[in-house]
Tab-separated table of C-alpha atoms and ligand atoms in Angstrom:
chain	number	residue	atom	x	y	z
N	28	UNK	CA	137.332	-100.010	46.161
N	29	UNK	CA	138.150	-96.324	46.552
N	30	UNK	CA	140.711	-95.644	48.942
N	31	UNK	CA	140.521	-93.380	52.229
N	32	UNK	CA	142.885	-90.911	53.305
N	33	UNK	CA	142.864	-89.392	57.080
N	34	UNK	CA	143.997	-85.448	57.059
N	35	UNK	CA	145.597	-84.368	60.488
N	36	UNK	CA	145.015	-80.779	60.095
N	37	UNK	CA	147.644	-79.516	63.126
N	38	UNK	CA	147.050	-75.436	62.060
N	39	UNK	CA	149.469	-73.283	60.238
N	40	UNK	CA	148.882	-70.848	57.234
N	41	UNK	CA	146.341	-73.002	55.541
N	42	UNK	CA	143.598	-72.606	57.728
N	43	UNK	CA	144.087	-69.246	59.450
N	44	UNK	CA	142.156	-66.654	59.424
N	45	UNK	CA	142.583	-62.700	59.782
N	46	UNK	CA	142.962	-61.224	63.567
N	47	UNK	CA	143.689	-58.076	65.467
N	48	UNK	CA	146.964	-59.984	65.903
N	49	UNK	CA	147.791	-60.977	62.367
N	50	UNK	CA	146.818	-64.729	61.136
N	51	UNK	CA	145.901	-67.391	63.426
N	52	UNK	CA	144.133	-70.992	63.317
N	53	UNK	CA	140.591	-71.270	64.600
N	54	UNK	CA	139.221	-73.941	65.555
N	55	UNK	CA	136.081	-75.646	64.052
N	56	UNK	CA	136.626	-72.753	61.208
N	57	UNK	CA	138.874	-75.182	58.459
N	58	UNK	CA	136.749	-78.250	58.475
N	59	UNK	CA	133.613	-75.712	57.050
N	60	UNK	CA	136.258	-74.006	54.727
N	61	UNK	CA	136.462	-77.777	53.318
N	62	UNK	CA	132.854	-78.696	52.925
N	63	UNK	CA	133.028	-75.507	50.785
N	64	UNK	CA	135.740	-76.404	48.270
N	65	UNK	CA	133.474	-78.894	45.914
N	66	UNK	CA	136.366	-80.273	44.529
N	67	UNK	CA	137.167	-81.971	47.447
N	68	UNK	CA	134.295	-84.668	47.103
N	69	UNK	CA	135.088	-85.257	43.328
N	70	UNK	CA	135.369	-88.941	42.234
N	71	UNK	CA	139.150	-88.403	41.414
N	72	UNK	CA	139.654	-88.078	44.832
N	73	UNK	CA	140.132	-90.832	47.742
N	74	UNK	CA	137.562	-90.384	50.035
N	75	UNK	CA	138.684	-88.691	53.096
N	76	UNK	CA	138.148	-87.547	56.715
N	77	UNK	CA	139.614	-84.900	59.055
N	78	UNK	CA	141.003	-84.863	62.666
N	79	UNK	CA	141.378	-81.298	64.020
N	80	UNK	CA	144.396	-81.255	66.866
N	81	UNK	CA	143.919	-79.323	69.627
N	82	UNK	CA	144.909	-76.920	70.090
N	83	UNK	CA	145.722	-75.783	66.484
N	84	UNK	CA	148.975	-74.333	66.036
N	85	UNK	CA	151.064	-72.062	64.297
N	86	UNK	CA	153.778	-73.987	63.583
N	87	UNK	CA	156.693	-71.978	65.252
N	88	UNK	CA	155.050	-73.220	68.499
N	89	UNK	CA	155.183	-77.103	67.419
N	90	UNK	CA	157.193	-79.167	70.416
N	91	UNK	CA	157.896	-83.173	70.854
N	92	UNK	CA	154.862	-83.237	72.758
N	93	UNK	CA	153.052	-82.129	69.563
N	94	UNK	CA	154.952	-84.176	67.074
N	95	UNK	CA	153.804	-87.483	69.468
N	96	UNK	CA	150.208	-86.350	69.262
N	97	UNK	CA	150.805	-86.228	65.071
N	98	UNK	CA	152.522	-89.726	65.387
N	99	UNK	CA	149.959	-91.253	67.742
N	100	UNK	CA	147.143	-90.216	65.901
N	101	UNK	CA	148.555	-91.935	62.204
N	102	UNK	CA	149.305	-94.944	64.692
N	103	UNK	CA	145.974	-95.375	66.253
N	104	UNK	CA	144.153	-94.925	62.672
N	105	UNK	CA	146.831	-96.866	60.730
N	106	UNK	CA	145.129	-99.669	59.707
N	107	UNK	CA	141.752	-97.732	58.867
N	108	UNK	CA	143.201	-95.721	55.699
N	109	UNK	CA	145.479	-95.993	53.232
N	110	UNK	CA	147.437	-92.722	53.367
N	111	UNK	CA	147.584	-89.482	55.342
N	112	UNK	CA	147.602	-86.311	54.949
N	113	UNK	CA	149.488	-84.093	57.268
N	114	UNK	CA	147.858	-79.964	57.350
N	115	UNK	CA	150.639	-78.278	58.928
N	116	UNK	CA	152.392	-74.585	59.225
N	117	UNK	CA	155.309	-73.883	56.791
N	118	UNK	CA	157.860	-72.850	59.090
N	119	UNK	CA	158.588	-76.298	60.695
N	120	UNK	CA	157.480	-78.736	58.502
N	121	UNK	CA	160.606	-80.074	57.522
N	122	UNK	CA	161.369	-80.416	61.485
N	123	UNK	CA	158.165	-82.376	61.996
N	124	UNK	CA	158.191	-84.645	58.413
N	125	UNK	CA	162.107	-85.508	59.709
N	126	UNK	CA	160.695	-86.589	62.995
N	127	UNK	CA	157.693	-88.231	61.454
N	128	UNK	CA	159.916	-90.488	59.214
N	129	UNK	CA	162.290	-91.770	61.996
N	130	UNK	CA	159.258	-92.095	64.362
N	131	UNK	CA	156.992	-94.341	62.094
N	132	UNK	CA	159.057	-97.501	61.838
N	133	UNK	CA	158.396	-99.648	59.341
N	134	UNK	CA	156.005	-97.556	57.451
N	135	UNK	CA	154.255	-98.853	54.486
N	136	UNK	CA	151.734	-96.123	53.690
N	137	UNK	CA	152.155	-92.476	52.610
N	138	UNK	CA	152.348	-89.675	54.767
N	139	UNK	CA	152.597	-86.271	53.377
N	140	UNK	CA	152.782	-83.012	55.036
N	141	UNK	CA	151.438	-79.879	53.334
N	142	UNK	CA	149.777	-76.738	53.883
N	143	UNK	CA	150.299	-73.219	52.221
N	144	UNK	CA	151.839	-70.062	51.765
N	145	UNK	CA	148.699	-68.133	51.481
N	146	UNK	CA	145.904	-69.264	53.854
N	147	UNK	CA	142.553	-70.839	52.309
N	148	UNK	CA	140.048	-67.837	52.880
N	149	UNK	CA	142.431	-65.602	50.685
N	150	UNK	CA	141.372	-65.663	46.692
N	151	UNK	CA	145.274	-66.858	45.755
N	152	UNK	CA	145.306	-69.553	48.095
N	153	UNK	CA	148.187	-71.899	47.000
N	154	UNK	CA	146.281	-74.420	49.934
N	155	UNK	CA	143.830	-75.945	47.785
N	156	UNK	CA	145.897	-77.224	44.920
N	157	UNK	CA	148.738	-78.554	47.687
N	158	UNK	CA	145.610	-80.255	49.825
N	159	UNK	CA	144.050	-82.105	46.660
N	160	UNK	CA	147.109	-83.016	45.617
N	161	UNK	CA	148.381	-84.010	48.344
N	162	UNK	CA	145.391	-86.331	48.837
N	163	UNK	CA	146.177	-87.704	45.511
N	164	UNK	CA	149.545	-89.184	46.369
N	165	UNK	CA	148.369	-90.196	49.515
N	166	UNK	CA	145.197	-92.333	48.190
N	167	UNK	CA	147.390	-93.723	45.383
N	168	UNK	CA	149.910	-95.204	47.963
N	169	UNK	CA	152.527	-95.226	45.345
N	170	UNK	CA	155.049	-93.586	47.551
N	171	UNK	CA	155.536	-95.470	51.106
N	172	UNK	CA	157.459	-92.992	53.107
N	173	UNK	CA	156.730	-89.543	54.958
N	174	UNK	CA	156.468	-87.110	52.521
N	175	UNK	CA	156.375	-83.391	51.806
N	176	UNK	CA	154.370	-81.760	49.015
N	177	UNK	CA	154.644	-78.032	48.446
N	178	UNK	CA	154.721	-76.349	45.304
N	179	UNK	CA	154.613	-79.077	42.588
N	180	UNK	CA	157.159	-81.314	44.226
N	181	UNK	CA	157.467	-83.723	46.233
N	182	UNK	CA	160.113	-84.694	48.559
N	183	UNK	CA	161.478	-87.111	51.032
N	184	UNK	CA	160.435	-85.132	54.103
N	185	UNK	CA	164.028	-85.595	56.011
N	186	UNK	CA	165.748	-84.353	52.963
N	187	UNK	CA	163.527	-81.097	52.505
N	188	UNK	CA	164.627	-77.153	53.840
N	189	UNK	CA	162.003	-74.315	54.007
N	190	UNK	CA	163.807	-71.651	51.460
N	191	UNK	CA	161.645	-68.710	51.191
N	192	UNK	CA	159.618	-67.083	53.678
N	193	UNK	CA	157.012	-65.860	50.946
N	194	UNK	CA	157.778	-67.862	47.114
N	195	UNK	CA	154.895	-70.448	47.084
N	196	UNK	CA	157.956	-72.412	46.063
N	197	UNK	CA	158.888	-72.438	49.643
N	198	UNK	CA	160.456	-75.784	49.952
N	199	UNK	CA	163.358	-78.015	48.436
N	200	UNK	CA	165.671	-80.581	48.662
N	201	UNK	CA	168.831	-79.496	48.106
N	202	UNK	CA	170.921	-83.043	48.435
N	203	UNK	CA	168.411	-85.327	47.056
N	204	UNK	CA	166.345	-86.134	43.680
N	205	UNK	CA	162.187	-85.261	44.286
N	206	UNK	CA	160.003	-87.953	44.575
N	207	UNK	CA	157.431	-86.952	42.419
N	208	UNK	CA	157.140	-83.590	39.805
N	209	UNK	CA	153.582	-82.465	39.399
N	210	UNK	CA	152.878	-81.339	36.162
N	211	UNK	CA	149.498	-82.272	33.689
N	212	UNK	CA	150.245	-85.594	35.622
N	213	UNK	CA	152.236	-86.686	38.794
N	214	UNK	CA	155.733	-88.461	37.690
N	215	UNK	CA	156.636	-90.359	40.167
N	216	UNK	CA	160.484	-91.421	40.397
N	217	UNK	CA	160.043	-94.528	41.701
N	218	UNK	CA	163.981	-95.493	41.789
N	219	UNK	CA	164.179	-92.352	44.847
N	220	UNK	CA	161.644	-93.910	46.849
N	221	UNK	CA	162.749	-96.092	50.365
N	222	UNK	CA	162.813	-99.344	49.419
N	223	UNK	CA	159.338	-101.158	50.937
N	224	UNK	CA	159.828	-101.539	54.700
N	225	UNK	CA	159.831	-105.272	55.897
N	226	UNK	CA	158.195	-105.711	59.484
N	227	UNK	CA	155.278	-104.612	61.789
N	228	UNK	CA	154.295	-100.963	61.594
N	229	UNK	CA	155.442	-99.145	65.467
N	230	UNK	CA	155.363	-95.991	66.565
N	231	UNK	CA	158.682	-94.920	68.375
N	232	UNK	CA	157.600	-91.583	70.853
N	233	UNK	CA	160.116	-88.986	71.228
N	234	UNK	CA	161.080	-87.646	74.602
N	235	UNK	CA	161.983	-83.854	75.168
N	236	UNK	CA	165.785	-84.054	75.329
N	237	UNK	CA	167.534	-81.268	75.751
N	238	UNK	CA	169.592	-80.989	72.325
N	239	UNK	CA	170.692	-77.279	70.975
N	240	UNK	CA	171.987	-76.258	67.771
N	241	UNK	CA	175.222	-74.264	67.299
N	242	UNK	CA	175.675	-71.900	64.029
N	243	UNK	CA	179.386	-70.787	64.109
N	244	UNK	CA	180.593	-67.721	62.642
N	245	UNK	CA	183.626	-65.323	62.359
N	246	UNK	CA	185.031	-64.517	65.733
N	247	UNK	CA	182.649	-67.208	67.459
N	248	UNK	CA	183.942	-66.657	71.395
N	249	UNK	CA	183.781	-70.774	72.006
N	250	UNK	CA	184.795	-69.928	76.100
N	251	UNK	CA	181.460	-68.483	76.099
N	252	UNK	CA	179.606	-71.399	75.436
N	253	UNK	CA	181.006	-73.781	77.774
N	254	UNK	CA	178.348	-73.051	80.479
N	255	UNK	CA	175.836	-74.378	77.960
N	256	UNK	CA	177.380	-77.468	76.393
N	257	UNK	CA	177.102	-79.344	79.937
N	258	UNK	CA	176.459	-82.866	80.133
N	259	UNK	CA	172.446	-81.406	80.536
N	260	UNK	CA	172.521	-81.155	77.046
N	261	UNK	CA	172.400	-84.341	75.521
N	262	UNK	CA	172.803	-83.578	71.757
N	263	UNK	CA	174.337	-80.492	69.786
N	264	UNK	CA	174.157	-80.015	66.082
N	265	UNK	CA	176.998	-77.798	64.969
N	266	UNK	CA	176.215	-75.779	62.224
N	267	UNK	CA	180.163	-75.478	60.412
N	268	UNK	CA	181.160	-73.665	57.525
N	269	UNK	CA	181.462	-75.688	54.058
N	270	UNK	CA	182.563	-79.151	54.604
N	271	UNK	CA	182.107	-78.697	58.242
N	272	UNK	CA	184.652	-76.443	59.338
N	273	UNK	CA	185.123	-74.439	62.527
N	274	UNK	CA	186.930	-71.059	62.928
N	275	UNK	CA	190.616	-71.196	64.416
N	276	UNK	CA	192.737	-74.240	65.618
N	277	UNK	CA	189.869	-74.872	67.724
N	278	UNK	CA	191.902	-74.446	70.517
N	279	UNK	CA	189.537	-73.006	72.729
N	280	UNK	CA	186.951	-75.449	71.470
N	281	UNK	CA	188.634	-78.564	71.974
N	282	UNK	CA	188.737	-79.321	76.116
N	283	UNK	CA	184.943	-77.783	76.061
N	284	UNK	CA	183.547	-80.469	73.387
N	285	UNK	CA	185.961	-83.411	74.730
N	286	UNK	CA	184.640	-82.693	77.989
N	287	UNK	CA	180.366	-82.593	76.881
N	288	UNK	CA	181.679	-85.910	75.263
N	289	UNK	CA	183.295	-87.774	77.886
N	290	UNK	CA	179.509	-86.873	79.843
N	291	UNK	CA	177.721	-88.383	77.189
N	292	UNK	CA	177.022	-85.578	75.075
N	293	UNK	CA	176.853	-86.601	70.948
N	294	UNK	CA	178.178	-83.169	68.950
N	295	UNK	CA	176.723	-84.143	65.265
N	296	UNK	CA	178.714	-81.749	62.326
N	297	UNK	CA	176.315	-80.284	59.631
N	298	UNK	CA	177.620	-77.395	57.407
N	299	UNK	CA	175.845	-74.123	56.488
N	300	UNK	CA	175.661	-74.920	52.950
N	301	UNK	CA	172.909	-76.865	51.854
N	302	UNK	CA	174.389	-78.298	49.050
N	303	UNK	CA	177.128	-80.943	49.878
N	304	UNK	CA	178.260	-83.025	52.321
N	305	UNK	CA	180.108	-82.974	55.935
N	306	UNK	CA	183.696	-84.088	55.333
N	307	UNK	CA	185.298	-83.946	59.178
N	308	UNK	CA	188.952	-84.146	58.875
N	309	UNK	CA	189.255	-83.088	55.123
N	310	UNK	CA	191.052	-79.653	56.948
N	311	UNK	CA	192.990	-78.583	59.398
N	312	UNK	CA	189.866	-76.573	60.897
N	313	UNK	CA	187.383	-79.840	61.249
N	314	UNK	CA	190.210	-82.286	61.802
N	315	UNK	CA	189.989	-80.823	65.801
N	316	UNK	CA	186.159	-81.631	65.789
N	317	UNK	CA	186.803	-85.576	64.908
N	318	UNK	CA	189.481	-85.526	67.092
N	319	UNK	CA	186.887	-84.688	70.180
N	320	UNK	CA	184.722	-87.621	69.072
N	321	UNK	CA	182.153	-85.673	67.221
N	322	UNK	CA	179.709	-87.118	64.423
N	323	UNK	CA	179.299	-86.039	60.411
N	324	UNK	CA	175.893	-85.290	59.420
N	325	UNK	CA	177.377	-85.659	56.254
N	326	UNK	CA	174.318	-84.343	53.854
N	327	UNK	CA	171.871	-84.711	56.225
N	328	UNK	CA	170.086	-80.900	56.827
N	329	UNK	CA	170.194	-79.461	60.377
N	330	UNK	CA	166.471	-80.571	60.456
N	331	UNK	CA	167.026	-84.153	60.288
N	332	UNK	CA	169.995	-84.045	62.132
N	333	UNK	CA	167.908	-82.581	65.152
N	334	UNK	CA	164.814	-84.771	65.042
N	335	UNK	CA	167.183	-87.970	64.660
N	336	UNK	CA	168.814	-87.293	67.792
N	337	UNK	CA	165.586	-86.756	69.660
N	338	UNK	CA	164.603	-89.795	67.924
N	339	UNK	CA	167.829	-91.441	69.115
N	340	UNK	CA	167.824	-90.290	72.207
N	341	UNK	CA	164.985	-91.805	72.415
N	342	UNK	CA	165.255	-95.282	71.880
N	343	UNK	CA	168.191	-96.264	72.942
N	344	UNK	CA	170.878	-95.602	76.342
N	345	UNK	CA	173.757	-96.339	74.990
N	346	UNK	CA	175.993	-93.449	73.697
N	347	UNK	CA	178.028	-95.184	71.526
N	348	UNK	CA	175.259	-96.743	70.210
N	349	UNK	CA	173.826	-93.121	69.111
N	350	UNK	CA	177.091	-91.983	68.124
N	351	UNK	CA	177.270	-94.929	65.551
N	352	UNK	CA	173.495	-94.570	63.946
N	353	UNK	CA	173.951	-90.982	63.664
N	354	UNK	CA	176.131	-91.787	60.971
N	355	UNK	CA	174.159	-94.507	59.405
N	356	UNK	CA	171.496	-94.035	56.897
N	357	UNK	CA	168.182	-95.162	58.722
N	358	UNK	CA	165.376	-93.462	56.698
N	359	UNK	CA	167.116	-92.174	53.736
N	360	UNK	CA	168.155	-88.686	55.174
N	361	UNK	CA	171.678	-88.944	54.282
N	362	UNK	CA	174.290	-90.131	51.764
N	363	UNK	CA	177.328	-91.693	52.812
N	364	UNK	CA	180.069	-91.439	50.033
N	365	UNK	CA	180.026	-94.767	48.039
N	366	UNK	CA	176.956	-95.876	49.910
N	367	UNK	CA	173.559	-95.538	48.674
N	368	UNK	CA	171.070	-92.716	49.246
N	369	UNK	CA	167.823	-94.521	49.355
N	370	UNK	CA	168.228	-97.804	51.525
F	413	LIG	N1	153.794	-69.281	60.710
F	413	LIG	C1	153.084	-70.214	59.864
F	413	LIG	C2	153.264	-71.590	60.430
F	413	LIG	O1	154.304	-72.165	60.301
F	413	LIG	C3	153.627	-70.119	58.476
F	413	LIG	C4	152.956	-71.026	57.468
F	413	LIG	O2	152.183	-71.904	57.743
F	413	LIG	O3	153.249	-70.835	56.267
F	413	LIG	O4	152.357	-72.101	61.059
């Protein structure tokens, strides 16, 4: 029996069209756009049908509420396909696959987000190639994990980065093999993928906590951001330089991130680079964060790191209990030294 795909077509690039205002997503316009491309119905493909979200969205304006609606909609239709397709905007994709894969537990189908650098109704359209095979992978339900396809390659969707704002290359994964190379044929590399997920399929909704993301950089004036890291934000993500470093003796810093800890606040330590890993305490400079009680990301990117603490947040009250997954591997978005990648 052929298989069936569902696409969630949530807006971005793929589907917009020209306006006064530059490109936007229209709705009822991308479903017709379809029916045109021929290729779409051939026998190599799974057969397939479309949800349109309202409203469409570029992706810039995506929100928790938004990622729940994406969630919901694979949950409701789970058992009626055998792989979806995800149409989304380039610009947080990797924000919404790295939510998608923490909030579908248990997942045992393919999901994989895609969409394009070049919208459909343009004559060099990178969409249509990304779409079909996208809807490849997700009818052959090979892979059993959310996914992101974009430019030949496939990749765990917590693990990828958005890298160019115009290459149709726009995507990679800088700490972790690709699931699949699309050449003449798709190679799968079967020993990347998540092991098979034992257990009933659930979908965990996120709620809007207030989490915020700190980039540091030469001269950073920490004083200045004490009024923000109050207990009302839950969860920061601090951006540090190579292994996870922070400028000074972190003097200033100290009292302000021991005191958003002791009110329940969970600092997480990613680095700037993309390639590499979080190593708190390795110097002098990050030794100050550990010392406050904050978390390594390790290798996880900033992406992940923010859509697991929503996720977190989430599901569970107790902070140490956050504090400790945060630096567990739950969905293969992060590689603890000596441990594996992919379990
Ligand atoms: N601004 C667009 C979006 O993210 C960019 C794209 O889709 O490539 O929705």
């Amino acid at each position: 029996m052929k298989s069936k795909v569902l696409i969630v077509y949530t807006g971005g690039t793929i589907g917009m069209t020209p306006t006064p205002n530059g490109y936007a997503p229209k709705s009822g316009y991308f479903k017709t756009a379809l029916d045109a491309i021929t290729d779409l119905h051939s026998a190599q493909l799974p057969l397939w049908d479309m949800i349109e979200m309202d409203p469409l969205l570029d992706s810039s304006n995506m929100t928790v509420e938004e990622w729940n609606k994406i969630g919901q909609t694979i949950a409701d239709h789970y058992d009626d396909y055998d792989g979806f397709v995800v149409l989304h905007g380039t610009d947080t994709m990797a924000y919404t696959a790295s939510a998608l894969s923490f909030m579908l537990e248990n997942l045992a189908k393919p999901v994989v987000l895609t969409g394009s650098q070049i919208p459909l109704c343009e004559l060099r359209s990178d969409g249509r190639e990304n779409l079909i095979t996208s809807l490849m992978i997700a009818g052959e339900h090979r892979v059993r994990e959310v996914c992101l396809y974009f430019g030949n390659r496939l990749f765990r969707g917590n693990r990828a980065t958005k890298d160019s704002s115009d290459g149709l290359s726009a995507f990679h994964s800088p700490n972790y093999q690709h699931l699949a190379s699309v050449g003449i044929d798709v190679k799968y590399n079967e020993s990347a993928f998540l092991p098979i997920q034992e257990g009933a399929f659930h979908l965990q909704l996120l709620k809007p906590i207030p989490i915020g993301v700190l980039k540091v950089f030469p001269g950073i004036q920490f004083d200045l951001f004490e009024n923000i890291m109050t207990e009302k934000l839950r969860g920061i993500v601090i951006e540090g330089f190579g292994a996870g470093n922070i400028p000074g003796d972190g003097d200033a810093l100290l009292p302000i991130i021991e005191k958003a800890f002791r009110n329940g606040t969970i600092l997480t330590v990613c680095s700037q680079c993309l390639k590499g890993s979080v190593s708190l305490g390795a110097y002098e400079t990050s030794s100050v964060l550990k010392k406050a009680g904050a978390v390594s990301g390790y290798d996880m990117t900033t992406e992940a790191a923010v859509a697991k603490l929503y996720y977190l947040f989430s599901r569970e009250d107790d902070a140490s209990v956050i504090k400790e997954k945060m630096e567990m591997n739950l969905r293969g978005e992060l590689t603890i030294r000596g441990g594996s990648a992919a379990s």
